[in-house]
CSV table of C-alpha atoms and ligand atoms in Angstrom, one decimal:
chain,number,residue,atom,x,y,z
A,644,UNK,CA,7.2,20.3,-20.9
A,645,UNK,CA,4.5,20.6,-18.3
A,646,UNK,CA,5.9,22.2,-14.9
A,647,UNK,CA,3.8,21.0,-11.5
A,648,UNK,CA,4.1,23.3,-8.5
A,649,UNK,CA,3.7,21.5,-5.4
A,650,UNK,CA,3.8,22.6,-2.1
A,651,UNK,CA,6.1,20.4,0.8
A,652,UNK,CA,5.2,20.9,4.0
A,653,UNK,CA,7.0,18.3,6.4
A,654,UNK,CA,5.6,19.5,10.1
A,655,UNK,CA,6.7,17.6,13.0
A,656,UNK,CA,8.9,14.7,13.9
A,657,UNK,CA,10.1,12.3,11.4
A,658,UNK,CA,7.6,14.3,8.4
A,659,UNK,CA,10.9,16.5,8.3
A,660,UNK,CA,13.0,12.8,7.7
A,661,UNK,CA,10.5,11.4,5.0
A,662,UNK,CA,9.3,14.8,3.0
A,663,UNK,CA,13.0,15.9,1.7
A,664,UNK,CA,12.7,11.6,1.2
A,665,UNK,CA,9.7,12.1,-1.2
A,666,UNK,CA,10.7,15.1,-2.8
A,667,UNK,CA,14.4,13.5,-3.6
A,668,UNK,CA,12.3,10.6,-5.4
A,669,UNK,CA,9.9,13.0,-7.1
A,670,UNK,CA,12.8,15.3,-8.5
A,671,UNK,CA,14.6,12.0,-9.5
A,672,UNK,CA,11.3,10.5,-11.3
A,673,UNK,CA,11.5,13.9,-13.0
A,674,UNK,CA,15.1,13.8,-14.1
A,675,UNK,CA,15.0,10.1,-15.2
A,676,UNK,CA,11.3,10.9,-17.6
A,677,UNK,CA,12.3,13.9,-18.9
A,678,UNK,CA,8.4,14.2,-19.3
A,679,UNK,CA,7.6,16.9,-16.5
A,680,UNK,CA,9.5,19.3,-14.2
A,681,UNK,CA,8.8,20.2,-10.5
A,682,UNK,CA,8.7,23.5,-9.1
A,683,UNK,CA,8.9,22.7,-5.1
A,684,UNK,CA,7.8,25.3,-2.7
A,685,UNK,CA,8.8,24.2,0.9
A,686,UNK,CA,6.6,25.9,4.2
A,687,UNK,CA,8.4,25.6,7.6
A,688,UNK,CA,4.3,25.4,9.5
A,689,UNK,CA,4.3,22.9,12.6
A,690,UNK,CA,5.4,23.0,16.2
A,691,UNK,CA,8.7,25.1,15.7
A,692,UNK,CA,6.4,27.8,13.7
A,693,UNK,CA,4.0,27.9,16.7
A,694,UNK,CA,6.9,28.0,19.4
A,695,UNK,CA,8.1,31.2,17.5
A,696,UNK,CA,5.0,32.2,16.3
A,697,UNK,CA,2.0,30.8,18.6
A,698,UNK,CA,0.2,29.2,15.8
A,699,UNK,CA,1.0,26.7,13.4
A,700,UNK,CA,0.6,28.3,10.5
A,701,UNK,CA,-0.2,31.9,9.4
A,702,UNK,CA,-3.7,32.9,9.2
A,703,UNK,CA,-3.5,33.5,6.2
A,704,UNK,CA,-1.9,30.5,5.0
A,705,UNK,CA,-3.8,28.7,2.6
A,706,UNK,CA,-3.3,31.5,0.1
A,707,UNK,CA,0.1,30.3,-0.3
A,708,UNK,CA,-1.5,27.1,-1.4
A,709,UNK,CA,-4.2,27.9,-3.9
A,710,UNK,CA,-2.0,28.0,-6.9
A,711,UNK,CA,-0.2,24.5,-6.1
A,712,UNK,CA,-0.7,21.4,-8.3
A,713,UNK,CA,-1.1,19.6,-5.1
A,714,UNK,CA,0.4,19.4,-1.7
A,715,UNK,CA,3.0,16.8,0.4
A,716,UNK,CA,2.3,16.5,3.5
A,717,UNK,CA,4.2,14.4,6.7
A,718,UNK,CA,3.3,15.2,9.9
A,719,UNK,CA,1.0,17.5,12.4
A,720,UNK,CA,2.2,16.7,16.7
A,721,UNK,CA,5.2,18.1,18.8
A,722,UNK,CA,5.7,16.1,22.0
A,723,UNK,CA,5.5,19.7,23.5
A,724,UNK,CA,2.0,21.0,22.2
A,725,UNK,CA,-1.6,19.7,23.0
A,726,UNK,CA,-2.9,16.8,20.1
A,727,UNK,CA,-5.8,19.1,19.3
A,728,UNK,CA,-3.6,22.1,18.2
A,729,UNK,CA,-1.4,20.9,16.4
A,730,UNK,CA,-4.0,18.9,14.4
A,731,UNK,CA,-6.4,21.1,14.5
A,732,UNK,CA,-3.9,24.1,14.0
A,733,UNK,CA,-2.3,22.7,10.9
A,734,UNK,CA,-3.7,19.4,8.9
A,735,UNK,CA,-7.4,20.0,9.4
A,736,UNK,CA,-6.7,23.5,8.8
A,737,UNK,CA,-5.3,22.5,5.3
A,738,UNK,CA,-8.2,20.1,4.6
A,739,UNK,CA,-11.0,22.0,5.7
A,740,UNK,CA,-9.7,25.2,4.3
A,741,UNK,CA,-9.6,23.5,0.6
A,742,UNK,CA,-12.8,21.3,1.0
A,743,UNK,CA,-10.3,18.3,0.6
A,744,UNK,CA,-13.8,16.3,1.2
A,745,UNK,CA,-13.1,12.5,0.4
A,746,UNK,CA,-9.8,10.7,2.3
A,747,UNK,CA,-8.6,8.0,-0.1
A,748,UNK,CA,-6.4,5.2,1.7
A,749,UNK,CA,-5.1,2.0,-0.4
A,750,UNK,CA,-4.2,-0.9,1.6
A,751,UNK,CA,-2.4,-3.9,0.5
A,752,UNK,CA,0.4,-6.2,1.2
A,753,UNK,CA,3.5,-5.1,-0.4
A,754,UNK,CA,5.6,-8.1,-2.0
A,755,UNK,CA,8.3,-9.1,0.6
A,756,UNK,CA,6.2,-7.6,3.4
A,757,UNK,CA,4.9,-10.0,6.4
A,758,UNK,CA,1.7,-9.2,7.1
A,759,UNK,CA,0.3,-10.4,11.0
A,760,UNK,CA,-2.4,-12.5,9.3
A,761,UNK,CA,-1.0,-16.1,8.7
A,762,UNK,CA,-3.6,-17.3,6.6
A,763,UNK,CA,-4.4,-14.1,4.3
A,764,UNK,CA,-2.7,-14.4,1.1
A,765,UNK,CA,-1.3,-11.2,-0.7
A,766,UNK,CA,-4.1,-11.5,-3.2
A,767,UNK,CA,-6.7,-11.5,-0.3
A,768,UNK,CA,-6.0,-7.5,0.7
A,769,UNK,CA,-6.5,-4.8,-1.7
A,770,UNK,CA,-8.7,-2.3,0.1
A,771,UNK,CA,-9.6,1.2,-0.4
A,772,UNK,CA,-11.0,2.9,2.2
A,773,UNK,CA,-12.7,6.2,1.4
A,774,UNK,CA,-12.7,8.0,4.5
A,775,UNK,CA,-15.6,11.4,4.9
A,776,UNK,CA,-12.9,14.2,5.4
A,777,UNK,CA,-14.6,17.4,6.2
A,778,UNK,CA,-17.7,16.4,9.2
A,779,UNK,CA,-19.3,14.2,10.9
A,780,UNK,CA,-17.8,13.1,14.4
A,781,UNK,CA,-14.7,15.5,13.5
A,782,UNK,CA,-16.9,18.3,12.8
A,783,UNK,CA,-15.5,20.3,15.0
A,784,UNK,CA,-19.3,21.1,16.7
A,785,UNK,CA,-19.0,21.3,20.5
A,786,UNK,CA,-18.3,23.0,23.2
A,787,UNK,CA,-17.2,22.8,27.1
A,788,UNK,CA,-18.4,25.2,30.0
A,789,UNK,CA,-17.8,25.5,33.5
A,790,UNK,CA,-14.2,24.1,33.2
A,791,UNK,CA,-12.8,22.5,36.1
A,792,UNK,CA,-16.3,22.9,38.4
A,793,UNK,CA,-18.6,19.9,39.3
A,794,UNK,CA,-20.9,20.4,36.9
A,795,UNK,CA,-18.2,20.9,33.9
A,796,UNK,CA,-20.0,19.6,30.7
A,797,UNK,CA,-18.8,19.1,27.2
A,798,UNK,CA,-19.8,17.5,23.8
A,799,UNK,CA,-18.7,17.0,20.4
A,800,UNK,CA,-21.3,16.5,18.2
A,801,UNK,CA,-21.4,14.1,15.1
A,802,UNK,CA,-22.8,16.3,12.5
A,803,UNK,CA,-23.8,15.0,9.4
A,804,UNK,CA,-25.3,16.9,6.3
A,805,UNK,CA,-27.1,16.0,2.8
A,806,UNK,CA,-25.0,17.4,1.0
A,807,UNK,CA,-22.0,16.0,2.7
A,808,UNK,CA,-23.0,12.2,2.5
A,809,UNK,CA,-24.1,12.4,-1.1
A,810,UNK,CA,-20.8,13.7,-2.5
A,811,UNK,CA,-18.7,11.3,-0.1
A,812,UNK,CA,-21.4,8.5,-1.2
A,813,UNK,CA,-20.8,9.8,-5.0
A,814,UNK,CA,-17.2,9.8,-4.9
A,815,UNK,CA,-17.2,5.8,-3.1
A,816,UNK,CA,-19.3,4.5,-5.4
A,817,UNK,CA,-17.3,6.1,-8.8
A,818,UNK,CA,-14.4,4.5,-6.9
A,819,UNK,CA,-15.6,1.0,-6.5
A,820,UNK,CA,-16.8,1.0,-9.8
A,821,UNK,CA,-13.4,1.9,-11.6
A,822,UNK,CA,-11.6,-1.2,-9.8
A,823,UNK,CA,-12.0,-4.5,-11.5
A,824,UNK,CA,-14.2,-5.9,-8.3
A,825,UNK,CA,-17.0,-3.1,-8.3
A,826,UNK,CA,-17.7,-3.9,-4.4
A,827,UNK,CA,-18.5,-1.0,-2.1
A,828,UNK,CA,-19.0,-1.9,1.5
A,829,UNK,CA,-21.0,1.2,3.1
A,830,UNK,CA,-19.9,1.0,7.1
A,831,UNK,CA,-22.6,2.0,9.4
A,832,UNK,CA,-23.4,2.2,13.3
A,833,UNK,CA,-26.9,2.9,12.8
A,834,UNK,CA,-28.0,0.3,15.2
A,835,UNK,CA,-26.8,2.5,18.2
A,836,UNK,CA,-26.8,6.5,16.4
A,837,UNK,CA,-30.6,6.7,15.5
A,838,UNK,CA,-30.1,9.9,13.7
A,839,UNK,CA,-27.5,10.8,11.8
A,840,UNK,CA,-26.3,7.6,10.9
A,841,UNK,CA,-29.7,6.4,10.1
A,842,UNK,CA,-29.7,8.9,7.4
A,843,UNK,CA,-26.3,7.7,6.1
A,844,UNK,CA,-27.6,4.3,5.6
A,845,UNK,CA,-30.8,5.9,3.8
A,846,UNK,CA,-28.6,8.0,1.4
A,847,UNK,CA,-26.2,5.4,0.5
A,848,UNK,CA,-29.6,3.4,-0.7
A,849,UNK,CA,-30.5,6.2,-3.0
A,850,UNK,CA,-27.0,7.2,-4.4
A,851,UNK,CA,-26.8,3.0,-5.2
A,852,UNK,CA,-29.1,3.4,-7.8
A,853,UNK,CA,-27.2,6.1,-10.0
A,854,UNK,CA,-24.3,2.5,-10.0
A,855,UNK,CA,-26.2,-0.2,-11.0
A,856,UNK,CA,-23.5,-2.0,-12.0
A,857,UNK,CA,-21.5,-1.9,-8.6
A,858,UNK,CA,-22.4,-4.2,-5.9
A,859,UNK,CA,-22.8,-2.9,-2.4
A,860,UNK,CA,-22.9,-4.2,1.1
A,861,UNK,CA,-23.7,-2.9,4.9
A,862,UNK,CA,-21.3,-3.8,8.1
A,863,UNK,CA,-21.8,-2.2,11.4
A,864,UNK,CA,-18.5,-0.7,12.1
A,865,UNK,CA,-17.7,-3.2,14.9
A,866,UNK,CA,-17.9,-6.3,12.6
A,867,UNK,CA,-16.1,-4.5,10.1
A,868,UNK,CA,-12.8,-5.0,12.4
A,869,UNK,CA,-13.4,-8.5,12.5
A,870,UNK,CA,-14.6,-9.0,9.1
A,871,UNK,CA,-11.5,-7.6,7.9
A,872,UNK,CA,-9.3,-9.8,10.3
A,873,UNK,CA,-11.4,-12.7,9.4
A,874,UNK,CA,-12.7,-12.3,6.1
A,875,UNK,CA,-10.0,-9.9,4.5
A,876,UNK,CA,-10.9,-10.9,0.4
A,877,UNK,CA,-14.9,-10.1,0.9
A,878,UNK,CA,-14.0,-6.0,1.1
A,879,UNK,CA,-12.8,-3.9,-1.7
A,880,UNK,CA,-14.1,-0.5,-1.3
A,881,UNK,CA,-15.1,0.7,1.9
A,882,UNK,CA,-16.9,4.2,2.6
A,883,UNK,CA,-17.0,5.0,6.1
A,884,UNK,CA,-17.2,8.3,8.2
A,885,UNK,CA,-14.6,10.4,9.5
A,886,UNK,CA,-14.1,8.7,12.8
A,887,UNK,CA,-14.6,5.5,11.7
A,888,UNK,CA,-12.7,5.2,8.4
A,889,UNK,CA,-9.9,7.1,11.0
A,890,UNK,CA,-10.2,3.9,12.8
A,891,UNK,CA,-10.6,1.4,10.0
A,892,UNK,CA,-7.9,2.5,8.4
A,893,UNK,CA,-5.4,2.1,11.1
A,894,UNK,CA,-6.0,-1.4,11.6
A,895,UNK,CA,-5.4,-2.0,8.0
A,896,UNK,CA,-2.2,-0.3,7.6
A,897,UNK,CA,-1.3,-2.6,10.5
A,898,UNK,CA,-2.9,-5.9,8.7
A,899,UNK,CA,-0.8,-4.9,5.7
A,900,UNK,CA,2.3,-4.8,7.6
A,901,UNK,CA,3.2,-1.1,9.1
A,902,UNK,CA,2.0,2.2,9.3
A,903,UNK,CA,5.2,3.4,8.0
A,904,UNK,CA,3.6,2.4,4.5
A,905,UNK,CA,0.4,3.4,4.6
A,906,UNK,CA,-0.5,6.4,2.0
A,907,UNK,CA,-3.5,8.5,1.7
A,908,UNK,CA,-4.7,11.5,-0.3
A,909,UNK,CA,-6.7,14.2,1.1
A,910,UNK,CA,-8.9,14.8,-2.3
A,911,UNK,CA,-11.0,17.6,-3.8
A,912,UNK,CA,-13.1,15.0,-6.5
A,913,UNK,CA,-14.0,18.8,-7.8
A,914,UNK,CA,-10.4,20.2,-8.5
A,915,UNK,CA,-11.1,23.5,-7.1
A,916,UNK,CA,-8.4,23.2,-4.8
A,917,UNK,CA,-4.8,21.3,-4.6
A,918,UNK,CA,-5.4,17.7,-2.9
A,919,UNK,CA,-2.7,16.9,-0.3
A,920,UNK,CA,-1.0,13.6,0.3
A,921,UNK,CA,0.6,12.4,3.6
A,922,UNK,CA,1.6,9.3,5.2
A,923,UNK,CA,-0.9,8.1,7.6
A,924,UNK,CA,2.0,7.5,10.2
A,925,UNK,CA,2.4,10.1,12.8
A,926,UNK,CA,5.4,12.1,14.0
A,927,UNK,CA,6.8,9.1,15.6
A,928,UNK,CA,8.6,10.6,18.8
A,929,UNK,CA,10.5,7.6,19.5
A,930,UNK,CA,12.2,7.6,16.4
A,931,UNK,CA,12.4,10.7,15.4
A,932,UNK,CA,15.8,12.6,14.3
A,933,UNK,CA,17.4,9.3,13.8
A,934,UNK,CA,17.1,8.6,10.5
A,935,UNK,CA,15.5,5.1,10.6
A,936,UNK,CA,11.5,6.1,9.4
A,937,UNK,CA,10.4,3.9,6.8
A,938,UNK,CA,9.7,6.5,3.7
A,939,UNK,CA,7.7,4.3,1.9
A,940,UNK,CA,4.5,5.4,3.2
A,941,UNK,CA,5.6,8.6,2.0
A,942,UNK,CA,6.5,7.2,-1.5
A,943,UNK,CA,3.3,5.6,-1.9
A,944,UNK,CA,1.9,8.7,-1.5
A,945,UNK,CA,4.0,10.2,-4.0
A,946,UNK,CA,2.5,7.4,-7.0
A,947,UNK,CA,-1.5,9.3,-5.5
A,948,UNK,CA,0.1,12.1,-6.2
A,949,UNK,CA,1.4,11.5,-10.1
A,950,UNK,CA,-1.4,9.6,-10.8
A,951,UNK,CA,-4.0,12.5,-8.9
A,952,UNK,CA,-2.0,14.7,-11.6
A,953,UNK,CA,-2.2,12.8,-14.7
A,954,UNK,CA,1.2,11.2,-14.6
A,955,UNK,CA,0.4,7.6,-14.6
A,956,UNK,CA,3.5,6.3,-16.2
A,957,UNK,CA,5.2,7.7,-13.5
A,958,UNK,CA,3.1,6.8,-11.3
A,959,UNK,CA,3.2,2.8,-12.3
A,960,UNK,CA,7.7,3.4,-12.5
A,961,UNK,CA,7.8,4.8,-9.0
A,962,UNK,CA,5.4,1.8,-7.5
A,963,UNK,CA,7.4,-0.8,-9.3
A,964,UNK,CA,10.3,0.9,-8.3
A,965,UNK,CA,8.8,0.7,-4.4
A,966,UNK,CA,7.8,-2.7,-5.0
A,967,UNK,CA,11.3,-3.7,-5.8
A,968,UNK,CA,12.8,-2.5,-2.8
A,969,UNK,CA,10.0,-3.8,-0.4
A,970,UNK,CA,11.1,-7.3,-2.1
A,971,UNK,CA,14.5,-7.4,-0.9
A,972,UNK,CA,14.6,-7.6,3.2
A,973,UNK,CA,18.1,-6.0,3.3
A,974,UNK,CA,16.1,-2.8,2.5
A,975,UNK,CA,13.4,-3.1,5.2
A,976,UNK,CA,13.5,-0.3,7.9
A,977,UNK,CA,12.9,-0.6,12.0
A,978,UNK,CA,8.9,-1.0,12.0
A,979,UNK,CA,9.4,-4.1,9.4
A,980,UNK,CA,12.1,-5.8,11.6
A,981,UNK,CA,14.8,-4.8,9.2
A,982,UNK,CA,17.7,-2.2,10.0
A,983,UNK,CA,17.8,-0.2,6.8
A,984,UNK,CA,18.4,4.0,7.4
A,985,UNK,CA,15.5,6.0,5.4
A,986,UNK,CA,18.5,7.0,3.4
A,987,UNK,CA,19.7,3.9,2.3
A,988,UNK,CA,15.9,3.2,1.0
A,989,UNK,CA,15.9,6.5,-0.7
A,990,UNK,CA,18.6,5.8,-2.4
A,991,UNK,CA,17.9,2.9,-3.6
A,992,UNK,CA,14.2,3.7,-4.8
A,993,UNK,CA,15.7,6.4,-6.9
A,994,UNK,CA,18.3,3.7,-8.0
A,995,UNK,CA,15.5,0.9,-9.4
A,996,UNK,CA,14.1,4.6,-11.2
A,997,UNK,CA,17.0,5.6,-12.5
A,998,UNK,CA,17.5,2.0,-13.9
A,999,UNK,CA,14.3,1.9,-15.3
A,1000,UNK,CA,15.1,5.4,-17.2
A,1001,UNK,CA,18.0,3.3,-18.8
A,1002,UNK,CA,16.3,0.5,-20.0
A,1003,UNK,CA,13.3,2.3,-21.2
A,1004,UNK,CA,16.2,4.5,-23.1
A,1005,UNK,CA,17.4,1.6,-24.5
A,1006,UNK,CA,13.9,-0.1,-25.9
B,111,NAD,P1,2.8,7.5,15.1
B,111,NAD,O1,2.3,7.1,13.8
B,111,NAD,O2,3.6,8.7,15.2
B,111,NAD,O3,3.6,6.3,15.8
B,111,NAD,C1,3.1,5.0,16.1
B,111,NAD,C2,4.2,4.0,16.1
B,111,NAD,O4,4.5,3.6,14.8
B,111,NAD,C3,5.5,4.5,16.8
B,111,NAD,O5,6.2,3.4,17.4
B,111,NAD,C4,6.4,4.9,15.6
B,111,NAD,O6,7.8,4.8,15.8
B,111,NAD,C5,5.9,3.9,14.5
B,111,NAD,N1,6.0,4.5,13.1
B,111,NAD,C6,5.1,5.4,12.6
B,111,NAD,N2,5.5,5.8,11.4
B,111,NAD,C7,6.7,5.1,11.2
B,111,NAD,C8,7.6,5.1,10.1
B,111,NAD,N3,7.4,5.8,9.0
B,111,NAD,N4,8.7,4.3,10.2
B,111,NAD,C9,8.9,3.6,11.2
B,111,NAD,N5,8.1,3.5,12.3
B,111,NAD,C10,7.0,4.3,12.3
B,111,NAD,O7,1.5,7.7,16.1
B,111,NAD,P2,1.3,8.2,17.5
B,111,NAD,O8,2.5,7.8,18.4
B,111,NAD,O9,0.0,7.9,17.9
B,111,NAD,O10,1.4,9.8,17.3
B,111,NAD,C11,2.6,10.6,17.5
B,111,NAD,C12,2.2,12.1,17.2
B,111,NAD,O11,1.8,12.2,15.8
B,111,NAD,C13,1.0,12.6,18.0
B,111,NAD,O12,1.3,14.0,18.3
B,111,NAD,C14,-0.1,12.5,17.0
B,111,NAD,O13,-1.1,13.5,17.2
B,111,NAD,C15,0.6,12.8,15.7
B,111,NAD,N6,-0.1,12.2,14.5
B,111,NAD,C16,-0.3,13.0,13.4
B,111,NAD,C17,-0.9,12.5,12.3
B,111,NAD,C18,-1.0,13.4,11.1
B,111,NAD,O14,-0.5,14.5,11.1
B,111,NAD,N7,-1.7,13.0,10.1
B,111,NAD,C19,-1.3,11.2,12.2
B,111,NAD,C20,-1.1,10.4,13.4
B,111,NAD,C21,-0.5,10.9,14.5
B,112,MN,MN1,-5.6,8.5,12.2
């Protein structure tokens, strides 16, 4: 029987609540299939780490990682510590480190799930956003001086390589053309940046010629919001860059219902290194320690995660089993208007898997 090892690494806030969740509904998927086995390593990195420690993970960190199947991830940002060192300290550090280049995020309205826009039918949003994960705006370039005198300056600059739109460009287009619609929508500001974005718009012209078959589109990034407010069935795949795609995809986990569901996967394409999977929720201060975060964001992420390692019959029992659950309102946490604990839809995930072990059993 084939044994994965994946690395857990809840971080801040409620990532500690919906990790254990995940991992509960991985080992259960196992236990139920009897067709793979999970060896779970967990890392205690985030803001408790860098009180004790002064960073938020050791320096020599990723090592741990290199051997995993593929990594869980909650949550990077401790009420106490600065945004841009926790992030910067921890998540980025992961993704950077192992050239997790493309960010996938699936959006679509769960069954059950009320979505804000009253005329967009469930059928209408099924979105893929492919976000650039390793440059452009969050390049990290930059730099500040004279801090704190009259003529203190700083700048972060968008940098934007070859090399890194081609891949991303690559990967987008292999996407859209493995879903039934074979759309891509390339999103651009290259009205406003002359440069960089300018040669984004040029590459994504020559890397649409190696897909003949898949259709393609340009929307400044600005329309995009409304397009997908107004227009939600016209998009399909969408490519966009880091900061963008950031953006983008916040407003369609929200369009979809919550950003307690929202899933994505931090992917090497190239399977050098583990990919890493995390809600795209935060650490959600104003809930956290209580019990009540939605782990179905984090669930979501776990099908990526199957299906990123081969598993797709899992994969297709655990969304079912997720789908389920969404279904019935008596399940729904906080952020859906419901009053469900995150153990209470744990449990009964794992309960629709286990049931589905039975009947498969059975047949
Ligand atoms: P957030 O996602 O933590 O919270 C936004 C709102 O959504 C809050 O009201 C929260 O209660 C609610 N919410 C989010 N996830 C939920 C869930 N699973 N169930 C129920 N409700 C949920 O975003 P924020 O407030 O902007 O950020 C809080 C901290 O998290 C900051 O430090 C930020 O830097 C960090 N953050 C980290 C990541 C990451 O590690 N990938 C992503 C976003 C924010
Ligand atoms: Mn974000």
């Amino acid at each position: 029987m084939k044994s994965y090892k994946i690395a857990c690494i809840p971080g801040d806030g409620i990532g500690k609540e919906v990790i254990p969740a995940g991992q509960t509904v991985l080992q259960t998927l196992a236990d139920t299939l009897e067709q793979f086995s999970f060896e779970f390593s967990a890392f205690d990195w985030g803001g408790d780490y860098y009180r004790q420690h002064g960073v938020m993970m050791p320096d020599d960190g990723l090592e741990a990682l290199y051997d995993k199947d593929a990594i869980l991830f909650g949550s990077a940002g401790d009420p106490q510590i600065a945004d841009h060192i926790t992030l910067w300290g921890l998540r980025l550090k992961i993704c950077q480190g192992l050239d997790q280049y493309a960010n996938v995020r699936p959006t679509r309205i769960l069954p059950g799930i009320d979505g804000p826009l009253k005329r967009c039918r469930p059928e209408d949003l099924d979105w893929v956003i492919v976000r650039e994960n390793s440059e452009g705006e969050y390049s990290g370039v930059g730099g500040r001086v004279h801090q704190g005198q009259p003529l203190e300056a700083a700048t972060d600059v968008s940098m934007m390589t070859r090399a890194g739109i081609e891949r991303i460009m690559r990967f987008a287009f292999s996407l859209a053309q493995s879903r039934p619609r074979k759309h891509l929508t390339v999103i651009t500001k290259s009205n406003a940046q002359r440069h960089a974005m300018v040669m984004w718009d040029e590459i994504a012209v020559e890397i649409a010629r190696e897909y003949p078959d898949v259709t393609w589109d340009k929307e400044l990034v600005d329309a995009a919001t409304a397009r997908m407010v107004n227009k939600p069935a016209t998009l399909d795949t969408i490519v966009a860059t880091n900061l963008h795609a950031d953006i983008l995809s916040d407003l369609a986990a929200a369009l979809a219902g919550s950003l307690g569901i929202a899933p994505t996967g931090n992917i090497d394409p190239e399977r050098r290194y583990p990919s890493m999977f995390e809600p795209i929720h935060g650490s959600a201060f104003d809930i956290m320690g209580k019990g009540l975060a939605n782990p179905i964001g984090t669930f979501w992420c776990a099908v990526m995660l199957l299906s990123h390692l081969g598993e797709e019959q899992a994969a297709t029992v655990l969304m079912e089993s997720i789908e389920t659950v969404t279904a019935d309102a008596t399940l729904h946490t906080g952020d859906l208007g419901g009053s469900a604990t995150t153990a209470q839809v744990t449990e009964a995930v794992c309960g629709h898997i286990r049931n589905h072990g039975k009947i498969q059993k059975v047949a």
